[in-house]
Amino acid sequence: LVIGQSLLAWYEDDSVWHEMVLTYPVTERRWSILTPDSDHYVVDLTPGGREVKHLIPLSDDASLPSGLRNKVYRFQEYPDEATFRKLVREGRKMAADQVGESNVLYPE
């Protein structure tokens, strides 16, 4: 998992895949994410965990893998570079708020 990577997540109580973009790691498996609705929050991405049941990393061009059997809730438009840099800074602040500044994975 890397900053800027797009993923599909399957939640147990849903009937569609959800696209998300990773904005900053909080821990190895907890990340701040951006949703297609422009929500920005921290989620546990452990497959089979409490929040996400399955994860599919997307290729660099964010094309969907063949063979998906359910609909996908996707971005209509991805954030531009300046907006994404701002989101990364916000994600870093979320990480520091959750684990403490000295425990942030990528210090400033």
PDB file of C-alpha atoms in Angstrom:
ATOM      1  CA  LEU A   1       0.000   0.000   0.000  1.00  0.00           C
ATOM      2  CA  VAL A   2       1.327   3.423  -0.972  1.00  0.00           C
ATOM      3  CA  ILE A   3       0.147   7.023  -0.857  1.00  0.00           C
ATOM      4  CA  GLY A   4      -1.934   7.793  -3.951  1.00  0.00           C
ATOM      5  CA  GLN A   5      -2.842   4.173  -4.646  1.00  0.00           C
ATOM      6  CA  SER A   6      -6.435   3.395  -5.619  1.00  0.00           C
ATOM      7  CA  LEU A   7      -8.161   0.373  -4.110  1.00  0.00           C
ATOM      8  CA  LEU A   8     -11.527  -1.315  -4.203  1.00  0.00           C
ATOM      9  CA  ALA A   9     -12.956  -2.249  -0.827  1.00  0.00           C
ATOM     10  CA  TRP A  10     -15.799  -4.628  -0.070  1.00  0.00           C
ATOM     11  CA  TYR A  11     -17.735  -4.043   3.136  1.00  0.00           C
ATOM     12  CA  GLU A  12     -19.689  -6.959   4.586  1.00  0.00           C
ATOM     13  CA  ASP A  13     -22.957  -5.047   4.820  1.00  0.00           C
ATOM     14  CA  ASP A  14     -22.930  -3.673   1.265  1.00  0.00           C
ATOM     15  CA  SER A  15     -23.654  -4.795  -2.290  1.00  0.00           C
ATOM     16  CA  VAL A  16     -21.083  -2.745  -4.237  1.00  0.00           C
ATOM     17  CA  TRP A  17     -17.332  -2.329  -4.321  1.00  0.00           C
ATOM     18  CA  HIS A  18     -16.113   1.067  -3.088  1.00  0.00           C
ATOM     19  CA  GLU A  19     -13.168   2.814  -4.688  1.00  0.00           C
ATOM     20  CA  MET A  20     -10.851   4.763  -2.391  1.00  0.00           C
ATOM     21  CA  VAL A  21      -7.544   6.568  -2.716  1.00  0.00           C
ATOM     22  CA  LEU A  22      -4.917   6.220   0.018  1.00  0.00           C
ATOM     23  CA  THR A  23      -3.752   9.575   1.372  1.00  0.00           C
ATOM     24  CA  TYR A  24      -1.538   8.704   4.368  1.00  0.00           C
ATOM     25  CA  PRO A  25      -0.597   5.678   6.503  1.00  0.00           C
ATOM     26  CA  VAL A  26      -1.532   5.771  10.175  1.00  0.00           C
ATOM     27  CA  THR A  27      -0.166   2.289  10.864  1.00  0.00           C
ATOM     28  CA  GLU A  28       0.723  -0.536   8.504  1.00  0.00           C
ATOM     29  CA  ARG A  29      -2.980  -1.358   7.970  1.00  0.00           C
ATOM     30  CA  ARG A  30      -4.784   1.829   9.044  1.00  0.00           C
ATOM     31  CA  TRP A  31      -4.835   4.552   6.397  1.00  0.00           C
ATOM     32  CA  SER A  32      -6.463   7.880   5.784  1.00  0.00           C
ATOM     33  CA  ILE A  33      -8.510   7.515   2.619  1.00  0.00           C
ATOM     34  CA  LEU A  34     -10.445   9.689   0.199  1.00  0.00           C
ATOM     35  CA  THR A  35     -13.829   8.489  -1.074  1.00  0.00           C
ATOM     36  CA  PRO A  36     -15.681   9.431  -4.279  1.00  0.00           C
ATOM     37  CA  ASP A  37     -17.921  11.646  -2.116  1.00  0.00           C
ATOM     38  CA  SER A  38     -14.815  13.606  -0.996  1.00  0.00           C
ATOM     39  CA  ASP A  39     -15.015  12.139   2.504  1.00  0.00           C
ATOM     40  CA  HIS A  40     -11.576  11.905   4.083  1.00  0.00           C
ATOM     41  CA  TYR A  41     -11.146   9.661   7.123  1.00  0.00           C
ATOM     42  CA  VAL A  42      -9.131   6.820   8.630  1.00  0.00           C
ATOM     43  CA  VAL A  43     -10.101   3.194   8.022  1.00  0.00           C
ATOM     44  CA  ASP A  44      -8.635  -0.188   8.957  1.00  0.00           C
ATOM     45  CA  LEU A  45      -7.756  -1.915   5.682  1.00  0.00           C
ATOM     46  CA  THR A  46      -7.014  -5.325   7.158  1.00  0.00           C
ATOM     47  CA  PRO A  47      -8.763  -7.744   4.769  1.00  0.00           C
ATOM     48  CA  GLY A  48     -11.327  -9.775   6.673  1.00  0.00           C
ATOM     49  CA  GLY A  49     -11.180  -7.288   9.540  1.00  0.00           C
ATOM     50  CA  ARG A  50     -13.971  -5.394  11.231  1.00  0.00           C
ATOM     51  CA  GLU A  51     -14.291  -2.729   8.537  1.00  0.00           C
ATOM     52  CA  VAL A  52     -13.135  -4.122   5.187  1.00  0.00           C
ATOM     53  CA  LYS A  53     -13.783  -7.701   4.131  1.00  0.00           C
ATOM     54  CA  HIS A  54     -11.855  -7.682   0.826  1.00  0.00           C
ATOM     55  CA  LEU A  55      -9.410  -5.317  -0.892  1.00  0.00           C
ATOM     56  CA  ILE A  56      -8.383  -5.182  -4.528  1.00  0.00           C
ATOM     57  CA  PRO A  57      -5.467  -2.889  -5.426  1.00  0.00           C
ATOM     58  CA  LEU A  58      -6.050  -1.145  -8.751  1.00  0.00           C
ATOM     59  CA  SER A  59      -3.387  -0.648 -11.397  1.00  0.00           C
ATOM     60  CA  ASP A  60      -1.703   2.737 -11.811  1.00  0.00           C
ATOM     61  CA  ASP A  61      -4.336   3.804 -14.347  1.00  0.00           C
ATOM     62  CA  ALA A  62      -7.114   2.749 -11.884  1.00  0.00           C
ATOM     63  CA  SER A  63      -8.686   0.439 -14.450  1.00  0.00           C
ATOM     64  CA  LEU A  64     -11.015  -2.171 -13.033  1.00  0.00           C
ATOM     65  CA  PRO A  65      -9.968  -5.807 -12.997  1.00  0.00           C
ATOM     66  CA  SER A  66     -11.957  -8.104 -15.236  1.00  0.00           C
ATOM     67  CA  GLY A  67     -14.460 -10.451 -13.683  1.00  0.00           C
ATOM     68  CA  LEU A  68     -15.947  -8.200 -10.995  1.00  0.00           C
ATOM     69  CA  ARG A  69     -19.469  -9.419 -10.350  1.00  0.00           C
ATOM     70  CA  ASN A  70     -20.838  -6.402  -8.541  1.00  0.00           C
ATOM     71  CA  LYS A  71     -21.136  -2.729  -9.293  1.00  0.00           C
ATOM     72  CA  VAL A  72     -18.353  -0.347  -8.272  1.00  0.00           C
ATOM     73  CA  TYR A  73     -18.866   3.038  -6.639  1.00  0.00           C
ATOM     74  CA  ARG A  74     -16.090   5.036  -8.326  1.00  0.00           C
ATOM     75  CA  PHE A  75     -14.586   8.475  -8.606  1.00  0.00           C
ATOM     76  CA  GLN A  76     -16.030  10.522 -11.451  1.00  0.00           C
ATOM     77  CA  GLU A  77     -12.950  12.717 -11.271  1.00  0.00           C
ATOM     78  CA  TYR A  78      -9.753  12.322  -9.250  1.00  0.00           C
ATOM     79  CA  PRO A  79      -8.330  15.254  -7.277  1.00  0.00           C
ATOM     80  CA  ASP A  80      -5.798  17.405  -9.094  1.00  0.00           C
ATOM     81  CA  GLU A  81      -2.190  17.454  -7.917  1.00  0.00           C
ATOM     82  CA  ALA A  82      -2.504  20.536  -5.666  1.00  0.00           C
ATOM     83  CA  THR A  83      -5.655  19.197  -4.025  1.00  0.00           C
ATOM     84  CA  PHE A  84      -4.050  15.805  -3.499  1.00  0.00           C
ATOM     85  CA  ARG A  85      -0.987  17.365  -1.816  1.00  0.00           C
ATOM     86  CA  LYS A  86      -3.388  19.125   0.580  1.00  0.00           C
ATOM     87  CA  LEU A  87      -5.155  15.813   1.263  1.00  0.00           C
ATOM     88  CA  VAL A  88      -1.817  14.135   2.040  1.00  0.00           C
ATOM     89  CA  ARG A  89      -1.038  16.890   4.574  1.00  0.00           C
ATOM     90  CA  GLU A  90      -4.489  16.443   6.136  1.00  0.00           C
ATOM     91  CA  GLY A  91      -3.966  12.667   6.197  1.00  0.00           C
ATOM     92  CA  ARG A  92      -0.648  13.130   7.983  1.00  0.00           C
ATOM     93  CA  LYS A  93      -2.393  15.292  10.593  1.00  0.00           C
ATOM     94  CA  MET A  94      -5.014  12.556  11.077  1.00  0.00           C
ATOM     95  CA  ALA A  95      -2.203  10.039  11.582  1.00  0.00           C
ATOM     96  CA  ALA A  96      -0.463  12.277  14.144  1.00  0.00           C
ATOM     97  CA  ASP A  97      -3.773  12.814  15.963  1.00  0.00           C
ATOM     98  CA  GLN A  98      -4.282   9.039  16.216  1.00  0.00           C
ATOM     99  CA  VAL A  99      -0.797   7.734  17.004  1.00  0.00           C
ATOM    100  CA  GLY A 100       1.108  10.800  18.203  1.00  0.00           C
ATOM    101  CA  GLU A 101       3.568  12.915  16.259  1.00  0.00           C
ATOM    102  CA  SER A 102       6.588  10.816  17.285  1.00  0.00           C
ATOM    103  CA  ASN A 103       4.914   7.656  15.916  1.00  0.00           C
ATOM    104  CA  VAL A 104       3.952   8.954  12.461  1.00  0.00           C
ATOM    105  CA  LEU A 105       5.401   6.582   9.866  1.00  0.00           C
ATOM    106  CA  TYR A 106       6.877   9.320   7.645  1.00  0.00           C
ATOM    107  CA  PRO A 107       8.147  12.234   9.734  1.00  0.00           C
ATOM    108  CA  GLU A 108       8.137  15.696   8.180  1.00  0.00           C
TER     109      GLU A 108
END
